[in-house]
C-alpha positions as CSV (number, residue, x, y, z in Angstrom):
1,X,-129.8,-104.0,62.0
2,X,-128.1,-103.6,58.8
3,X,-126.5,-100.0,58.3
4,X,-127.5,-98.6,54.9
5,X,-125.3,-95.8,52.7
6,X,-128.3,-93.8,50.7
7,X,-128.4,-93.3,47.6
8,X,-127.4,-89.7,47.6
9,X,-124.1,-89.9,49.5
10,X,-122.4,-92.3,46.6
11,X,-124.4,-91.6,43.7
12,X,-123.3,-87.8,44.2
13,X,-119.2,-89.0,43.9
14,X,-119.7,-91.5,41.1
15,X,-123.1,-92.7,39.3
16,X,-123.5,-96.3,38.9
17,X,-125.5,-96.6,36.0
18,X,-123.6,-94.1,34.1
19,X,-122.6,-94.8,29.9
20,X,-120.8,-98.1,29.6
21,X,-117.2,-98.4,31.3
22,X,-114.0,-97.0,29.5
23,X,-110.8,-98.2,29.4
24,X,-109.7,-97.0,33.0
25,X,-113.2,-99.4,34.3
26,X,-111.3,-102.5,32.4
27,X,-107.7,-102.3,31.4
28,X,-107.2,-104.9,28.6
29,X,-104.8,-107.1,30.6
30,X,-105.6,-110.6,29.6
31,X,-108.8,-112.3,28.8
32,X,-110.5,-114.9,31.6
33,X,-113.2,-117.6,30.6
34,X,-116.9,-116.2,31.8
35,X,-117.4,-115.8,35.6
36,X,-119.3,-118.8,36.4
37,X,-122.2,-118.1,38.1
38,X,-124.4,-121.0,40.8
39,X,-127.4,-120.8,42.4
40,X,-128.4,-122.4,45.6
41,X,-132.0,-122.9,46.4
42,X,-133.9,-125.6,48.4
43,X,-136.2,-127.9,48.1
44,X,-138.5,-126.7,51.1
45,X,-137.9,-124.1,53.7
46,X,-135.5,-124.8,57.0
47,X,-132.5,-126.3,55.1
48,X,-129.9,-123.7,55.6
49,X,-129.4,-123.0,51.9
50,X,-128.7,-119.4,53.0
51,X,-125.7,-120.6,55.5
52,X,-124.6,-122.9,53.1
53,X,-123.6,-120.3,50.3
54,X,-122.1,-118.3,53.0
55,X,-120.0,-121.2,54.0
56,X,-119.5,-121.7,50.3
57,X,-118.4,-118.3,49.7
58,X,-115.9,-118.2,52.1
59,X,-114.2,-121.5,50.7
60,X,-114.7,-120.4,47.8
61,X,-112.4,-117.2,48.3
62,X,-110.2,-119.9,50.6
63,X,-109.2,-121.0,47.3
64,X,-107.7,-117.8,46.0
65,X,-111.2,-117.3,43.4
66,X,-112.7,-113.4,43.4
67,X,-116.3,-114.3,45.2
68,X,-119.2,-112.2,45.2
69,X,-122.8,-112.8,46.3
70,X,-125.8,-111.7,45.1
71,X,-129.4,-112.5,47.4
72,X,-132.4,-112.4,44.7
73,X,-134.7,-113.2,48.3
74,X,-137.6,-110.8,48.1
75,X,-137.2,-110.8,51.9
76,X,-133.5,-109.9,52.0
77,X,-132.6,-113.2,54.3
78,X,-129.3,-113.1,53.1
79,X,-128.5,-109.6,54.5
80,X,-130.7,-110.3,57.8
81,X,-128.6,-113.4,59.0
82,X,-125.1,-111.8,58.1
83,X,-126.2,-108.7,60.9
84,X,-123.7,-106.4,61.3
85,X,-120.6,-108.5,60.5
86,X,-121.2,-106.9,56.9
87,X,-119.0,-103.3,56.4
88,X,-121.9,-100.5,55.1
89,X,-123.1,-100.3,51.3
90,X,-125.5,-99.6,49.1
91,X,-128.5,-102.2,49.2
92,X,-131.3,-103.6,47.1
93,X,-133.7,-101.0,48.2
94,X,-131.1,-98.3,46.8
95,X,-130.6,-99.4,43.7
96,X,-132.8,-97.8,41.0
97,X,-135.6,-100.4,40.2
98,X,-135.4,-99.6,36.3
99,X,-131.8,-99.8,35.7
100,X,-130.6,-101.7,32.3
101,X,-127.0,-101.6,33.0
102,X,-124.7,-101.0,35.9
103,X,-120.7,-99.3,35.5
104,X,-119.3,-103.3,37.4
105,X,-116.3,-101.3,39.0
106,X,-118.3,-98.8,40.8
107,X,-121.4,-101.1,41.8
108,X,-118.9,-103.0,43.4
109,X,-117.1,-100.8,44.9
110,X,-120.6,-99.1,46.9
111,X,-121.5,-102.7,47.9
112,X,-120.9,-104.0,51.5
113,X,-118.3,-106.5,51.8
114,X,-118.2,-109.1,54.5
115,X,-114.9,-111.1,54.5
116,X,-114.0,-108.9,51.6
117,X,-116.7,-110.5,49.5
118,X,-118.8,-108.3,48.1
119,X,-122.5,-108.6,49.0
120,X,-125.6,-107.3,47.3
121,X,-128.1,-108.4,49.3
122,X,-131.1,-106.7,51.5
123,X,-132.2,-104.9,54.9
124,X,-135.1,-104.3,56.8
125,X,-136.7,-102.8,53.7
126,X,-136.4,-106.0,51.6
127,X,-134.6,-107.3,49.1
128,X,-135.3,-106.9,44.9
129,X,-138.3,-105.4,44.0
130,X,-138.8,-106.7,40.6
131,X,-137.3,-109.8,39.2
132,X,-135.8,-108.0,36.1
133,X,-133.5,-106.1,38.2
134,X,-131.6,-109.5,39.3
135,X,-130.0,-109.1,35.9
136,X,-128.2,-106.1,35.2
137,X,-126.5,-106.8,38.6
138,X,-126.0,-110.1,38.0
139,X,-123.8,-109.1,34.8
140,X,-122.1,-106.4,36.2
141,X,-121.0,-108.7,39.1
142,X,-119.8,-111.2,36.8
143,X,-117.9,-108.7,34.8
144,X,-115.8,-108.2,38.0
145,X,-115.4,-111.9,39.8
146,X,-114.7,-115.4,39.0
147,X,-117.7,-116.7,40.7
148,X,-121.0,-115.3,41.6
149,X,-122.9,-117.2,44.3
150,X,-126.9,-116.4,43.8
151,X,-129.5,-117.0,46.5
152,X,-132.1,-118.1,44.6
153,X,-136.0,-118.5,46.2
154,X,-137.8,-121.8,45.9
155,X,-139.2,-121.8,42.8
156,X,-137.8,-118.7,40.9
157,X,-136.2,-118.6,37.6
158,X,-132.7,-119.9,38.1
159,X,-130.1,-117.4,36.2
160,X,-129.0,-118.2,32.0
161,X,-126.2,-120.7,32.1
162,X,-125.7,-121.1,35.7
163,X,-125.0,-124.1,37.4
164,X,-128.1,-125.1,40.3
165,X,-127.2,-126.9,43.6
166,X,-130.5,-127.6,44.8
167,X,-130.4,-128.3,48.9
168,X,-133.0,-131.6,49.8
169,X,-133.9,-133.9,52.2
170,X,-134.1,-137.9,52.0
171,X,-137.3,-137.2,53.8
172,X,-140.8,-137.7,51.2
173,X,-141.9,-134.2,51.4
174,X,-138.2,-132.9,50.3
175,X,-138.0,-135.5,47.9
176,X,-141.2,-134.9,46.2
177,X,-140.3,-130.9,46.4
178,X,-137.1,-131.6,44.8
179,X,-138.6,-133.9,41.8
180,X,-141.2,-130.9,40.7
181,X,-138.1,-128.3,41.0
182,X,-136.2,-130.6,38.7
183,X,-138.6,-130.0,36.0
184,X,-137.7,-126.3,36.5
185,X,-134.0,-126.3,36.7
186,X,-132.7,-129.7,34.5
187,X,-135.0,-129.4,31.4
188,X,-133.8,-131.7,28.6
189,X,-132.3,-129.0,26.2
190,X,-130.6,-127.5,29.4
191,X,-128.5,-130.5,31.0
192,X,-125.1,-129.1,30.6
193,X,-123.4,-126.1,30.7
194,X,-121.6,-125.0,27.5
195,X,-117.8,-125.2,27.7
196,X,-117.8,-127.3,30.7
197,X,-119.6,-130.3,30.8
198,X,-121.1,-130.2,33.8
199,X,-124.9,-130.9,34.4
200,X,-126.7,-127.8,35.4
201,X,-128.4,-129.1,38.2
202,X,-126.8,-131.2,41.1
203,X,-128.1,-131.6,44.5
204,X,-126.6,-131.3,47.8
205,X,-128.8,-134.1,50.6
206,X,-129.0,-132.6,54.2
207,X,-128.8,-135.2,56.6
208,X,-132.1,-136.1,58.2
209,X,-134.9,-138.8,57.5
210,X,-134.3,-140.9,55.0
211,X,-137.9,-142.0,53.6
212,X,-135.8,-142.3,50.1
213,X,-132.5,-143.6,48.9
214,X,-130.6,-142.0,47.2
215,X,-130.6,-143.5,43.9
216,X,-134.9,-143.0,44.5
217,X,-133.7,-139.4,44.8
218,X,-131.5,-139.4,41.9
219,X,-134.0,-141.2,39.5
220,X,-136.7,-138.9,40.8
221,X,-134.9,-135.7,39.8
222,X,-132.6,-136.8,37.0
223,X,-129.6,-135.0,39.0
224,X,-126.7,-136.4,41.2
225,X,-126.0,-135.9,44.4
226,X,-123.2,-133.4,44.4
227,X,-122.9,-133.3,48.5
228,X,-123.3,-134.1,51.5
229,X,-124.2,-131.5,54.2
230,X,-124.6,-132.4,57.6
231,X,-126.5,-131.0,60.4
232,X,-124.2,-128.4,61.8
233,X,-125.5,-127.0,65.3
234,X,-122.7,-124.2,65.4
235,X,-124.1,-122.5,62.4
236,X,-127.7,-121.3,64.2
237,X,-126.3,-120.2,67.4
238,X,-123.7,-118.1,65.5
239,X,-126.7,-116.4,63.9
240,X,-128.6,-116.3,66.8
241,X,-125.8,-114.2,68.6
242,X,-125.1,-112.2,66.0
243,X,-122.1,-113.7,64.9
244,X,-120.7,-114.7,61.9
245,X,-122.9,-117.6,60.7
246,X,-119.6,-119.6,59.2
247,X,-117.0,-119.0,62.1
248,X,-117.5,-122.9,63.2
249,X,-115.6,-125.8,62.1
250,X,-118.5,-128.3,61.6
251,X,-120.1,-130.2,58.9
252,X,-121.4,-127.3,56.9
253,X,-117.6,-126.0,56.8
254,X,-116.4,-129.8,55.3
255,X,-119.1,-129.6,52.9
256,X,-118.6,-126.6,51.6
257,X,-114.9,-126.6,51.6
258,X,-115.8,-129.9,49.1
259,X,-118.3,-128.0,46.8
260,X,-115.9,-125.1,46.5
261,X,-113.2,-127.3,44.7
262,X,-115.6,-129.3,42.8
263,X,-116.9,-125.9,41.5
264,X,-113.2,-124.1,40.8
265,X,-112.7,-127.6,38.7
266,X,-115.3,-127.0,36.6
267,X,-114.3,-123.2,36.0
268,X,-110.8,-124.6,35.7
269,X,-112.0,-127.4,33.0
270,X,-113.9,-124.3,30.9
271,X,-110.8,-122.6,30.9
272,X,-108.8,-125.1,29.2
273,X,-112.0,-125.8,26.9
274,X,-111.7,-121.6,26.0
275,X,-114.5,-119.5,25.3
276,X,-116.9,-122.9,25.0
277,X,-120.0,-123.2,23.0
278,X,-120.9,-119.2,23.6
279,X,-118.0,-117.9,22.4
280,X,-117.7,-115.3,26.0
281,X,-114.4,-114.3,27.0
282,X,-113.7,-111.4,29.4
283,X,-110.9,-109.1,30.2
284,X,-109.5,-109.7,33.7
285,X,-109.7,-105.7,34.9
């Protein structure tokens, strides 16, 4: 199982939740445009969405981008299938449940890392407690990384501004899941993201059945199809030995490897926009 720093062995060296960070926490050196943040979440259980941001994450860093993870699963999947390929840290069950605000550079710093990508994610104790605690960590990730992957359950409240890959199947009862998500995720008023473009919600098809097509699919949801991901038989017996879930060269790695530079584009594009409709601009610590 997942080994787990308490509480009282960090917090006595440096709170995390301390007054807001001074200038030693964030050195003016440069302003960045606003991490971008994406959610992955399926449209029914047993699609790997979970495996899929791992692969994700790793291409993502591949690409020279500062990744870090955060796993809003009640149930703390996210920590459960990385094992003990994960270095220790402090998890969700360690985190005070009422915090407002966390100091980003010291968070970070007591979270595990696995490939040097910070995780906060869950144990055997669970993940977050209370919704509301998904966004003070949220923002004190971003504060700190270019990208912030979320795992996000089916059906929960998808992040402010972030950008939603939601993981289907061609086959009806996918389809149909995906259609009634779409209502949740790619409301009218909330297509695009400001100071990019992009639509907020794109959906990645895991091979399988194909009751629908996929312009059914697209006209169903209102959202393109972003990816492909194929069935990739290397990523459960990874898990199941304990391994790294991403250490194979299959499909899940080619799809991934594709949605990580579709993803630094549109970061890149917001860039060149500036601060975009929000007017958010951060200092690079």
């Amino acid at each position: 199982m997942l080994t787990t720093i308490r509480p009282s062995v960090r917090h006595a060296q440096a709170p995390l939740t301390d007054a807001p960070p001074g200038p030693a926490d964030h050195p003016p050196t440069g302003t960045r445009p606003a991490a971008q943040v994406v959610a992955l979440t399926g449209a029914v259980g047993g699609l790997g969405v979970s495996a899929l941001l791992l692969h994700l994450a790793r291409a993502s860093a591949a690409l020279g981008r500062r990744v870090a993870v955060l796993d809003l699963d009640p149930a703390g999947s996210l920590g459960l299938l990385l094992g003990d390929v994960t270095r220790p840290g402090l998890r969700w069950a360690d985190l005070p449940v009422d915090e407002t605000a966390f100091r980003p550079g010291l968070l970070v710093a007591a979270l595990p890392t696995w490939i040097g990508i910070p995780v906060l994610t869950g144990d055997e104790r669970g993940g977050p407690r209370r919704p509301e605690q998904a966004g003070p960590a949220l923002t004190a990730l971003a504060e700190d990384h270019d990208l912030v992957l979320v795992d996000l359950p089916r059906g929960a409240d998808a992040p402010p501004g972030a950008r939603v890959l939601l993981v289907t199947g061609a086959d009806l009862r996918s389809a149909v899941a995906a259609q009634a998500l779409s209502g949740r995720y790619g409301e009218p008023e909330a297509l695009t993201l400001p100071g990019t473009g992009a639509e907020r919600l794109g959906l990645v098809l895991r091979d399988g059945s194909h009751d629908v097509d996929d312009a059914d699919l697209v006209t169903m949801t209102g959202a393109d199809v972003v990816a492909r991901l194929p069935t990739d038989r290397s990523v459960p017996q990874h898990a199941g030995r304990g391994d790294d879930p991403t250490r194979g060269r299959g499909g899940a790695r080619r799809c991934a490897r594709a949605l990580a530079a579709l993803l630094a584009g549109e970061h890149e594009a917001a860039a060149r926009r500036g601060p975009g409709d929000d007017g958010v601009s951060r200092g690079r610590p």
